[in-house]
XYZ file of C-alpha atoms in Angstrom:
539
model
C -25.867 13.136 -12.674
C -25.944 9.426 -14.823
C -26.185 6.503 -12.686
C -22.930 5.560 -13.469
C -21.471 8.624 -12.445
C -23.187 8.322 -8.855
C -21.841 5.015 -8.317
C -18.298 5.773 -9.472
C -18.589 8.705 -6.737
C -20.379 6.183 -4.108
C -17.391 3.774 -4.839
C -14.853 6.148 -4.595
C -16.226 7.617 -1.460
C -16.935 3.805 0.212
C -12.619 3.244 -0.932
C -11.756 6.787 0.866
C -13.700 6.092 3.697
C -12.296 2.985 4.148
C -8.732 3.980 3.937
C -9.192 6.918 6.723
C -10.947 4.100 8.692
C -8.119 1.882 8.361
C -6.220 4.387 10.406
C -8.746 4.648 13.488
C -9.775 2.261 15.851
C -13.180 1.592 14.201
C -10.499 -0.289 11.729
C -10.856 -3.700 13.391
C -14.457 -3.720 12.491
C -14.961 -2.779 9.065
C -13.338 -4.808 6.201
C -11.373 -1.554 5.221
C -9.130 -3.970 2.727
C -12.205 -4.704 0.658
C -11.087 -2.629 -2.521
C -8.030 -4.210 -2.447
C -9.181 -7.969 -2.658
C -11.346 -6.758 -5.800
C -8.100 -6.554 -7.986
C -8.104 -9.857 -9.912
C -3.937 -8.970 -10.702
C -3.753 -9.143 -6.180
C -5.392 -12.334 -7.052
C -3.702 -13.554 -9.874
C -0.010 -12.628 -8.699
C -0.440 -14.026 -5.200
C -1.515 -17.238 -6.061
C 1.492 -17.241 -8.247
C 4.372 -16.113 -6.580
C 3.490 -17.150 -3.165
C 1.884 -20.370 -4.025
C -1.416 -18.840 -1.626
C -4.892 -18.842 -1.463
C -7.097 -17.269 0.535
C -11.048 -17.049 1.026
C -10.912 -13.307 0.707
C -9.546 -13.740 -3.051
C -12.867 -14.847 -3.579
C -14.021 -11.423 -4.330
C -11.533 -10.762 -7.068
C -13.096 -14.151 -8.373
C -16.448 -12.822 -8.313
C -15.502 -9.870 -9.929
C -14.036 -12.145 -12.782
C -17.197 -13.970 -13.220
C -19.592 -10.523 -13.515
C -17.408 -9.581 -16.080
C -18.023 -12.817 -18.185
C -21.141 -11.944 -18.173
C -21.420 -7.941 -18.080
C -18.237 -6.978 -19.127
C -15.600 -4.582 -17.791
C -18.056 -3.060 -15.688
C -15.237 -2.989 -12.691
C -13.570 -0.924 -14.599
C -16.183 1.647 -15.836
C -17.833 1.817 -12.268
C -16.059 0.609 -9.141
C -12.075 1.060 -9.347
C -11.272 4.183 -8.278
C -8.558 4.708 -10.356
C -10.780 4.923 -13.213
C -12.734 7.515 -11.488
C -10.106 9.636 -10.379
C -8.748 9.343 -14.048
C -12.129 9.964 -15.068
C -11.991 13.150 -12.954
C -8.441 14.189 -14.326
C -9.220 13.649 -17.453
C -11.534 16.618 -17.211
C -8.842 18.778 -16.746
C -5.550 17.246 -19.308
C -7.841 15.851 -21.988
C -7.844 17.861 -25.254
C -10.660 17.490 -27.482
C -10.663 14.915 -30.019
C -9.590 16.476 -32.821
C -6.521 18.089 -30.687
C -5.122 14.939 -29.498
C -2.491 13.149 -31.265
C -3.120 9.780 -33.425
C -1.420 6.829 -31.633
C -0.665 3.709 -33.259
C -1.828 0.274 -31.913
C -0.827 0.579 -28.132
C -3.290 -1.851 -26.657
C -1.070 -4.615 -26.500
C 1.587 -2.921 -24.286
C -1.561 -4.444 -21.088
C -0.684 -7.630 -22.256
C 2.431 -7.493 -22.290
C 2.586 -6.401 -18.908
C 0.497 -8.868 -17.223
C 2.978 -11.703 -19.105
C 5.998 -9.505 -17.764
C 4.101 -9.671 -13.646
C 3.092 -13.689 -14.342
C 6.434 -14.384 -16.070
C 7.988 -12.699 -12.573
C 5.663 -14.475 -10.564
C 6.210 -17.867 -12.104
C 9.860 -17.936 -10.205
C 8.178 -16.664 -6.816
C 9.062 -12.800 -7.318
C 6.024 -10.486 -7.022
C 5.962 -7.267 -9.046
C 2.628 -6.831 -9.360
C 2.879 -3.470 -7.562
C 4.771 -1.344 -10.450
C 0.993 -1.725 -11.680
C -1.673 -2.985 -9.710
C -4.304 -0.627 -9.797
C -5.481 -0.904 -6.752
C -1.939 -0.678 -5.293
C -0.995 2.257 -6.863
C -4.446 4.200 -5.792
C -4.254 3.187 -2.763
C -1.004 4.063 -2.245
C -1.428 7.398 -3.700
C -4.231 8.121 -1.656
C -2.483 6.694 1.555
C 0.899 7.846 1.203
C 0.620 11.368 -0.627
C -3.584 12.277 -0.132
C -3.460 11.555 3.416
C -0.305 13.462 4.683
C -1.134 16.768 3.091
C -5.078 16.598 3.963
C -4.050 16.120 7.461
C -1.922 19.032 7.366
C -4.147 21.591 6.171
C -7.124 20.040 8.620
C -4.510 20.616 11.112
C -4.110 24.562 10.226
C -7.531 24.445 9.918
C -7.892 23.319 13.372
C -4.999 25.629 14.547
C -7.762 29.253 13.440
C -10.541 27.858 14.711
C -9.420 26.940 18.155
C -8.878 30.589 19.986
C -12.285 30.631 18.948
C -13.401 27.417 20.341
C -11.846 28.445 23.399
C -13.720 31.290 23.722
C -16.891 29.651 23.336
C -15.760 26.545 26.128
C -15.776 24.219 23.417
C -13.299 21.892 24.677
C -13.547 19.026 22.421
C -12.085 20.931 19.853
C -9.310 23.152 21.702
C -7.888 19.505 22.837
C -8.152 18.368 19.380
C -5.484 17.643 17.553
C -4.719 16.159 14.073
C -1.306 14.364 13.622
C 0.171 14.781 10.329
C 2.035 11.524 9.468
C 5.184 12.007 7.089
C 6.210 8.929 4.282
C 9.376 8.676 2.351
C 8.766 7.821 -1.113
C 6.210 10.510 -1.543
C 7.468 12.660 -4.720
C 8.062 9.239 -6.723
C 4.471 8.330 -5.894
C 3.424 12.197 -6.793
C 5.448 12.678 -9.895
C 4.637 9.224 -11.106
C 0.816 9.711 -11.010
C 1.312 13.397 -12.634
C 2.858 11.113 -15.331
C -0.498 9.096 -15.359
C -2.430 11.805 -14.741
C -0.502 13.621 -18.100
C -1.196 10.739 -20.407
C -4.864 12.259 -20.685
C -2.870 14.895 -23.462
C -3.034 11.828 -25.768
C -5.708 9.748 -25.163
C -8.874 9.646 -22.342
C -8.233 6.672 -19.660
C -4.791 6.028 -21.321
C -3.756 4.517 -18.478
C -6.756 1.972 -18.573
C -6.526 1.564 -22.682
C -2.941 0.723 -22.579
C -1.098 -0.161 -19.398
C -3.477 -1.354 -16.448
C -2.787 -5.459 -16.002
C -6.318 -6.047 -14.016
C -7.487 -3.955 -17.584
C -6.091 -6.787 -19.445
C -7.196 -10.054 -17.421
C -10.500 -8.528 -17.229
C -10.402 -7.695 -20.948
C -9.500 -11.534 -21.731
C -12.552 -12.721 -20.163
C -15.059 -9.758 -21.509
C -14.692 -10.454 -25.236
C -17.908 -11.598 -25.457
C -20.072 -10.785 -22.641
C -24.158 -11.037 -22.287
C -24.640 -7.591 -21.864
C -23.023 -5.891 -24.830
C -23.079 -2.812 -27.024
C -25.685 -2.923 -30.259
C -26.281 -0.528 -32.976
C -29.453 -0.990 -35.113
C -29.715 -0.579 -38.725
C -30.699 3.089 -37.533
C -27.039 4.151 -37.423
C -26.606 6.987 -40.002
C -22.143 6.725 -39.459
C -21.697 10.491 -38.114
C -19.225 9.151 -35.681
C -20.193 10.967 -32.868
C -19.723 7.346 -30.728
C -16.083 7.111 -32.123
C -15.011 9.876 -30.497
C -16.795 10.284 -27.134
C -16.113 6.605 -26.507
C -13.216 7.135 -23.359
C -11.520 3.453 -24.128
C -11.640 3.996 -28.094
C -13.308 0.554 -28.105
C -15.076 1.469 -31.221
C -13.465 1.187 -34.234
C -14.129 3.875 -37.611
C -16.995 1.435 -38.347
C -19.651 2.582 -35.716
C -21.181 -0.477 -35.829
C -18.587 -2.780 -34.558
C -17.308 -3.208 -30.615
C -14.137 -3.902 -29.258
C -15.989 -5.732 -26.352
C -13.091 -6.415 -24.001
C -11.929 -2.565 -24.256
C -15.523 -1.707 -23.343
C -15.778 -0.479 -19.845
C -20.243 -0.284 -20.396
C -20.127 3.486 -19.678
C -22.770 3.897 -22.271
C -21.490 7.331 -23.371
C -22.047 6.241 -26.924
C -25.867 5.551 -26.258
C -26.205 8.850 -24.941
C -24.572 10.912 -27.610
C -26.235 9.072 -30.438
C -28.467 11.094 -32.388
C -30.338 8.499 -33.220
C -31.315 6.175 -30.499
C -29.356 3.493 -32.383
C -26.991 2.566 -29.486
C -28.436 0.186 -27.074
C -26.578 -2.414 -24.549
C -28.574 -5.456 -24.250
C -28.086 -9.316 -23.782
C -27.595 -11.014 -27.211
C -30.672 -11.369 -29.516
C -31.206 -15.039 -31.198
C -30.342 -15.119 -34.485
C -28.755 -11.618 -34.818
C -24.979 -11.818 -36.000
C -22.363 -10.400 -33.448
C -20.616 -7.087 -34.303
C -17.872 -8.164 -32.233
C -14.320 -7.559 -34.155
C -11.423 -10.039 -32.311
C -8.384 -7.705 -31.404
C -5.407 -9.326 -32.618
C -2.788 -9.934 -30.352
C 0.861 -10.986 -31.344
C 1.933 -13.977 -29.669
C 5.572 -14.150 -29.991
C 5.246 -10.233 -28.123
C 3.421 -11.838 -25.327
C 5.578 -14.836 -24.864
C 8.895 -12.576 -24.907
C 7.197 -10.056 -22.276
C 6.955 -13.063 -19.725
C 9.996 -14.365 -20.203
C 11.772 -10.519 -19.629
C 9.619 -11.073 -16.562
C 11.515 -14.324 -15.694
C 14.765 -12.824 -16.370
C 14.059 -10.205 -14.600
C 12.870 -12.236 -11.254
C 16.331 -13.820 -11.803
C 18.526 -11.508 -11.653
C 16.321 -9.712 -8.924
C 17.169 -13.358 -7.372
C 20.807 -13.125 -7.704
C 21.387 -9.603 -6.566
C 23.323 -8.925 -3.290
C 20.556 -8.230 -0.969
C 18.565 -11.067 -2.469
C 16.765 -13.241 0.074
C 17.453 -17.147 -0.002
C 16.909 -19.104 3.150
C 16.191 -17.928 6.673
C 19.618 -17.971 8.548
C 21.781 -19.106 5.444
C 25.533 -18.102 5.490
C 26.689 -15.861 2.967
C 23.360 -13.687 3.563
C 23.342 -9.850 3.005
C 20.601 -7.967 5.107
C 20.480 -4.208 5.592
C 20.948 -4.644 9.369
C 18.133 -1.659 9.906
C 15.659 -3.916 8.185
C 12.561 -4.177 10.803
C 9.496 -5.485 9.326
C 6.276 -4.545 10.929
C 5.389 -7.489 13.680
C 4.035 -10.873 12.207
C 5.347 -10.429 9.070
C 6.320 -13.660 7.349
C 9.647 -14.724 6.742
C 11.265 -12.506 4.277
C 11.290 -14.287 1.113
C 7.214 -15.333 1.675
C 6.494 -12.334 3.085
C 7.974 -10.566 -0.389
C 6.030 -12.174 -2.350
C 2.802 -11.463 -0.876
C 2.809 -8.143 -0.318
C 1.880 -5.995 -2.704
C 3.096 -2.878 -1.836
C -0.335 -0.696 -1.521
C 1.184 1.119 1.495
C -2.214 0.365 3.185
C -0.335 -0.898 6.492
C 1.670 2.081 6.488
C -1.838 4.701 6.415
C -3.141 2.524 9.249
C 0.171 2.858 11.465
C -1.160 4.600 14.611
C 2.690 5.792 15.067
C 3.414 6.224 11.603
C 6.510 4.192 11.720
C 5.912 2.227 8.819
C 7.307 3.926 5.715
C 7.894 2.076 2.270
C 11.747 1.378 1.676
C 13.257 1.984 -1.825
C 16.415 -0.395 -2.210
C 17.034 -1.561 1.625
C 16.076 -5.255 0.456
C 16.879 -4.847 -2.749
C 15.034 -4.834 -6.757
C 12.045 -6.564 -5.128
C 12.036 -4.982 -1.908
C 11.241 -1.639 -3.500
C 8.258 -0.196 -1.706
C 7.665 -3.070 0.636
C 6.984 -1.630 4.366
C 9.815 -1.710 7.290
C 10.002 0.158 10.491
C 11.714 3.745 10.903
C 11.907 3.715 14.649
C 13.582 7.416 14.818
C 9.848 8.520 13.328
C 7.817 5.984 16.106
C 8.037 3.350 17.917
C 5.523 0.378 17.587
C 2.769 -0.464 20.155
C 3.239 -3.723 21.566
C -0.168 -3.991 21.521
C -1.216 -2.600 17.932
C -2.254 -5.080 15.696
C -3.469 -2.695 13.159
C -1.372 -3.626 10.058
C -1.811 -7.403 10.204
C -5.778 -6.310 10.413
C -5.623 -4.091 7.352
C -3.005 -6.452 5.283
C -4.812 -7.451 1.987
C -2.473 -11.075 0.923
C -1.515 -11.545 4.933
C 2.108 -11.209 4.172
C 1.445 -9.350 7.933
C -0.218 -11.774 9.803
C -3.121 -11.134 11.849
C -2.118 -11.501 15.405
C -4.028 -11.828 18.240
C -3.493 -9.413 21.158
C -2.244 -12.446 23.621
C 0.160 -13.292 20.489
C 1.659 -10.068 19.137
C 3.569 -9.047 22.754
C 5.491 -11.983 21.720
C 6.023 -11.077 17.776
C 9.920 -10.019 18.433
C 10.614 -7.117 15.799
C 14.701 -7.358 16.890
C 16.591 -6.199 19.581
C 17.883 -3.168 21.000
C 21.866 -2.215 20.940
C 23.437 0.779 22.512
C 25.863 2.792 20.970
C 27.867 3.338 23.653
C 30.401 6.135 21.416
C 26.941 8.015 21.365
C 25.502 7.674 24.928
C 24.990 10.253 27.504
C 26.312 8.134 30.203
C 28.920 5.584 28.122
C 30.534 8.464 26.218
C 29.832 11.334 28.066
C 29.579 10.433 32.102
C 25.917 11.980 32.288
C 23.085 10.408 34.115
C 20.414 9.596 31.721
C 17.627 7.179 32.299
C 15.605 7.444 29.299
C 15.939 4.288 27.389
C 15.008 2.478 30.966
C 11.738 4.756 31.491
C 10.372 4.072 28.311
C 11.024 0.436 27.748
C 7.454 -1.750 27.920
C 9.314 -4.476 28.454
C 11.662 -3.561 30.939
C 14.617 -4.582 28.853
C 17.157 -1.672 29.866
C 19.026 -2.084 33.253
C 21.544 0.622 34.519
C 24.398 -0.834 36.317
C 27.554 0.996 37.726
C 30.432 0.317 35.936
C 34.485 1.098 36.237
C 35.716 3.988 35.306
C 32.159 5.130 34.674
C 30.939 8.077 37.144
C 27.307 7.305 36.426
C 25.419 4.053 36.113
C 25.480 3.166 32.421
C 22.517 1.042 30.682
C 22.555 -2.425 29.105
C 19.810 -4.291 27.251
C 18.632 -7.434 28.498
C 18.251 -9.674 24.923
C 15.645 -12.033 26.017
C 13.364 -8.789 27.728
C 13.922 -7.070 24.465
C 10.820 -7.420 21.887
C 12.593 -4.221 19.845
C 9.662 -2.200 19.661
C 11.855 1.026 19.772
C 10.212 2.669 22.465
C 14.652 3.241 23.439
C 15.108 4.487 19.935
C 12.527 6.519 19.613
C 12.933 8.748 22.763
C 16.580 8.525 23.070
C 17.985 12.066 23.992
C 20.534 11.849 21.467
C 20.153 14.202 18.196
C 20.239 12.906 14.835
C 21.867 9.246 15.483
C 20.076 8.019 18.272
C 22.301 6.582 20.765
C 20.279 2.930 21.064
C 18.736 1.395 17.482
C 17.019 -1.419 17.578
C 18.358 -4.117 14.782
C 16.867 -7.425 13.157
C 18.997 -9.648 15.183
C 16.482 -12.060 16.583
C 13.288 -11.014 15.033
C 10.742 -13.363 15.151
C 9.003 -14.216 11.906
C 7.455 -17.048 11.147
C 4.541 -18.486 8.933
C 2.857 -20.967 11.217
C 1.969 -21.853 14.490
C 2.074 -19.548 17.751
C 4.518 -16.915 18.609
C 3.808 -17.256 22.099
C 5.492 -20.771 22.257
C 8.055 -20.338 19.697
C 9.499 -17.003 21.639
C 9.403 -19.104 24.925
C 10.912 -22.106 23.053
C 13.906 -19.472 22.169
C 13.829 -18.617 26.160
C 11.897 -15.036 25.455
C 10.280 -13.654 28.258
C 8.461 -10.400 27.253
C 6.705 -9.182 30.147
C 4.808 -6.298 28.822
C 4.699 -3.610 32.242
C 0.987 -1.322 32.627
C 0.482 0.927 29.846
C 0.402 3.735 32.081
C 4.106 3.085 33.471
C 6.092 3.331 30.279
C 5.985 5.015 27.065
C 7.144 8.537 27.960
C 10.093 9.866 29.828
C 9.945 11.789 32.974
C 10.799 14.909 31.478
C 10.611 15.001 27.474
C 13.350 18.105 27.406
C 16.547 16.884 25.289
C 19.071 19.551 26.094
C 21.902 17.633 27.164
C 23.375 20.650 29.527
C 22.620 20.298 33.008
C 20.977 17.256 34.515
C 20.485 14.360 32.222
C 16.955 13.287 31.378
C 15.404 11.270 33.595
C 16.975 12.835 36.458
C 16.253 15.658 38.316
C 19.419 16.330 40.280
C-alpha cells in the first residue's frame, strides 16, 4: 500500500470515526466537526452570506495556504469524498481506451463556485447542492449510518440467545437503535449519479463539478512542489492516461498544476524514472500550461446565482424579518434549540445533516420545501419520531458555521422550541370522554394541567404557555394514532443571536422549571389501545 493510499484510508477512517462519535456522549470532547471546517467553500460561503467569521474557519484557511505551496494535496489525500470516489471508481471506471472523449468540461467548477458566491453575495447560502464535505457527510450520516445500524442490530439480534447462554449480560441488554431520515433516496440516488460519472471519466466529480476543487485549483496553479519530467521522457503516454484528474495534457511534459491533486501515479507508472515532483529548480523553465477560462461564462454563472437568491427571496415561504406581517411559515417548522433566527440561521447552515446523525432522539430530519427553495435540506424537528431532551446540547456542539448555537446546560432549558396545542377533535378525553393522562406524565416541564370541565365526564388537559418549552415530550407519547392529538407549533420559539436565553425567556415571563429526570419522560403504562381504561389510569 503507497503512502498516499494509507493516509487517504487514515483520513477517511479519522472522518467516520468522528461522525459515529458525534452521535455518543464522548461527542462533547472530541472536535468531531473537524472535517467539516477543512472545506474552504464552508469557509468561503459563510463569510459571504452570513457576513461571519469564526476562529474555527481558520483551518479551511490553512488548508488554502498548504495548497499555495503544495498544491491540491487536500484533494488527493484528506477529503473523503475523493477517497470514496477513489474507491468507486474501482468498480464504474472503464479502462481508458473504453471511456468516452469529453470535450472541455473543466470550467463547469467555476462556474459553480460563481453560481454559490453570486447566491451568497445577496445573503442566500447554497453552498450545500455542492459542498463536498456536505454532501459526504451527509451521505455518510443520513444514508451510511441508518442501514449499518440496522444490520449491527440483526447482528446483535443472533448472537444474543447465545450471549445469554453464556451470562454475558452486557450484550443480551444491548441494543442498537436504528435512526430513520427522510430525504434518504435523493441523497442515495444522487450519489449513484456521482458515483456513475466514473463510466466517463476517473474523479469526474472532482475534474468537473466540486467548488472547494475549483477555489483550491485557483490558488495551486503554481505551487512549490510540482510535477517535472526530465529530458528522459521517451512520449509513450503511459502518464496521460493513468493520471485520475487528466491534468496532463497529450504533451507528457506539460502540467495542468491546479487540476493536479499530487497523487504521483504518473511517477510511478513511468518507465523511465522521468517523473519526479519537486520544488522548482533555478533557472529551469516551467512546464506549466495556463487553463483558459472564459470570463463572460464565469460572470453570467454568478449572476444566475444572484437571480436565483432573488427569486428564492421573493418566494412565498421566503423569510424577511422576525415577526413581520404578511409572513408565511409552515406552522410545523421547529428548529432544533438555539438555532438563530431564521433568515441568519439559513444562511449559515450548510446542510451536512451532521446535527441530525448526532440527535440522541433522532428527531432531527432534513426538510425538503417546508421553508422553502433555500430551506431545502436545512434541519427541523419531527416530534412524532422524538422528542428533544431538554438537556441535550448535542447539535449546537457538533454544528460546523454555529447556525445552532452552542448552549450551555444552565441556558438550553430555557431555549423555547414552541409551544404545545391540543387538538381537542382528536383527544381521548376532549373528543371522546376517556381518562387519559399522558401528555401530563410526560411533560418535563410540567406544562399540562387536567381540569374538570362542563359537559366533560373526565378531567380534560390544557397547556400552560409560559411552562411550555415545546420539547414534544406530549407529542411524542400521545396515545393517539397517526395525528397525534397535542403538536407542538413555532408559536413562541425562542431564537435569538445574542445574549442569554435565560434572561430573555424570563424577560417574556417564561418560567421553565425542568422536574427530576427520573419523574417524567415515560408514561405509566406505554400500551396505546384506546379500549378500556385510558392510559395513565388504571381504573
Amino acid at each position: 500500500m503507497s503512502l498516499r493510499r494509507a493516509i487517504q484510508l487514515i483520513s477517511l477512517a479519522l472522518f467516520l470515526f468522528f461522525l459515529i462519535v458525534a452521535s455518543t456522549s464522548f461527542g462533547s470532547y472530541l472536535p468531531v466537526d473537524s472535517f467539516l471546517q477543512l472545506d474552504p467553500t464552508h469557509f468561503m460561503g459563510t463569510l459571504v452570506s452570513a457576513r461571519y467569521f469564526s476562529l474555527s474557519f481558520l483551518t479551511a484557511i490553512l488548508v488554502l495556504l498548504i495548497t499555495l505551496v503544495l498544491g491540491r494535496i487536500f484533494c488527493g489525500y484528506i477529503c473523503p469524498l475523493g477517497t470514496t470516489l477513489d474507491g468507486t471508481d474501482k468498480i464504474f471506471c472503464p479502462s481508458h481506451e473504453k471511456r468516452p472523449r469529453l470535450g472541455n468540461l473543466r470550467p463547469i467548477k467555476y462556474y459553480i463556485i460563481a453560481f454559490l458566491f453570486g447566491a451568497a453575495v445577496l445573503g442566500v447560502s447554497l453552498i450545500f447542492i455542492a459542498a463536498p464535505l456536505s454532501l459526504i457527510t451527509r451521505f455518510y450520516g443520513l444514508v451510511v449510518y441508518p442501514v449499518f445500524a440496522l444490520f449491527a442490530d440483526g447482528i446483535l439480534s443472533i448472537i444474543q440467545p447465545l450471549a445469554d447462554r453464556f451470562g454475558i449480560s452486557s450484550l443480551v441488554f444491548a441494543q442498537i437503535k436504528t435512526p430513520r431520515f427522510a430525504t434518504q433516496f435523493f441523497i442515495l440516488v444522487f450519489f449513484a449519479a456521482i458515483f456513475a460519472s466514473a463510466r466517463f471519466s476517473p474523479r469526474f466529480w472532482c475534474r468537473y463539478l466540486c467548488p472547494s476543487g475549483a477555489l483550491l485549483a485557483l490558488v495551486s496553479r503554481k505551487p512549490l512542489l510540482r510535477r517535472r519530467v526530465t529530458e528522459d521522457c521517451t512520449d509513450c503516454g503511459k502518464c496521460v492516461e493513468s493520471c485520475p484528474m487528466g491534468a496532463i495534457p497529450e504533451d507528457p511534459c506539460l502540467t495542468l498544476h491546479e487540476e493536479c491533486i499530487v497523487c504521483r501515479t504518473c511517477e510511478k507508472v513511468c518507465p523511465v524514472d522521468a517523473v519526479a515532483f519537486t520544488s522548482e529548480v533555478p533557472g529551469q523553465p516551467s512546464h506549466g500550461v495556463e487553463f483558459s477560462q472564459t470570463r463572460r461564462r464565469f460572470i453570467a454563472s454568478g449572476l444566475t446565482g444572484a437571480v436565483t437568491a432573488a427569486i428564492s427571496l421573493t418566494g412565498l415561504k421566503a423569510v424577511s424579518n422576525q415577526g413581520a406581517l404578511g409572513q408565511v411559515a409552515d406552522p410545523r417548522l421547529i428548529r432544533p434549540p438555539g438555532a438563530l433566527p431564521e433568515k441568519e440561521f439559513l444562511s449559515r447552515c450548510v446542510r451536512c445533516g451532521e446535527c441530525m446523525a448526532a440527535c440522541p432522539t433522532n428527531t432531527l430530519q432534513p426538510i425538503w420545501f417546508q421553508a422553502g427553495f433555500i430551506g431545502l435540506f436545512s434541519p427541523a424537528l419531527n416530534m412524532r419520531r422524538g422528542p428533544c431532551d431538554p438537556e441535550c446540547i448535542r447539535c449546537g456542539e457538533v454544528c460546523p458555521t454555529n447556525a445552532i448555537t452552542n448552549l450551555l446546560k444552565n441556558e438550553r432549558i430555557w431555549a423555547k422550541l414552541g409551544t404545545a396545542v391540543i387538538l381537542r377533535h382528536a383527544c381521548l378525553a376532549w373528543e371522546h370522554q376517556k381518562k387519559c393522562l399522558v401528555c401530563d406524565e410526560v411533560c418535563p416541564f410540567d406544562a399540562v394541567v387536567f381540569k374538570d370541565e362542563p359537559e366533560h365526564e373526565v378531567p380534560v388537559p390544557h397547556v400552560i404557555e409560559d411552562r411550555c418549552a415545546g420539547c414534544g415530550y406530549c407529542e411524542y407519547f400521545c396515545p393517539v394514532q397517526n395525528q397525534a392529538a397535542i403538536v407542538v407549533t413555532p408559536m413562541g420559539a425562542l431564537r435569538q443571536s445574542r445574549g442569554s436565553y435565560e434572561e430573555e425567556a424570563k424577560r417574556q415571563g417564561l418560567k421553565l422549571v425542568l422536574r427530576p429526570k427520573d419523574e417524567y419522560g415515560l408514561p405509566e403504562s406505554e400500551e396505546k389501545d384506546t379500549r378500556g381504561p385510558a392510559p395513565g389510569f388504571t381504573e
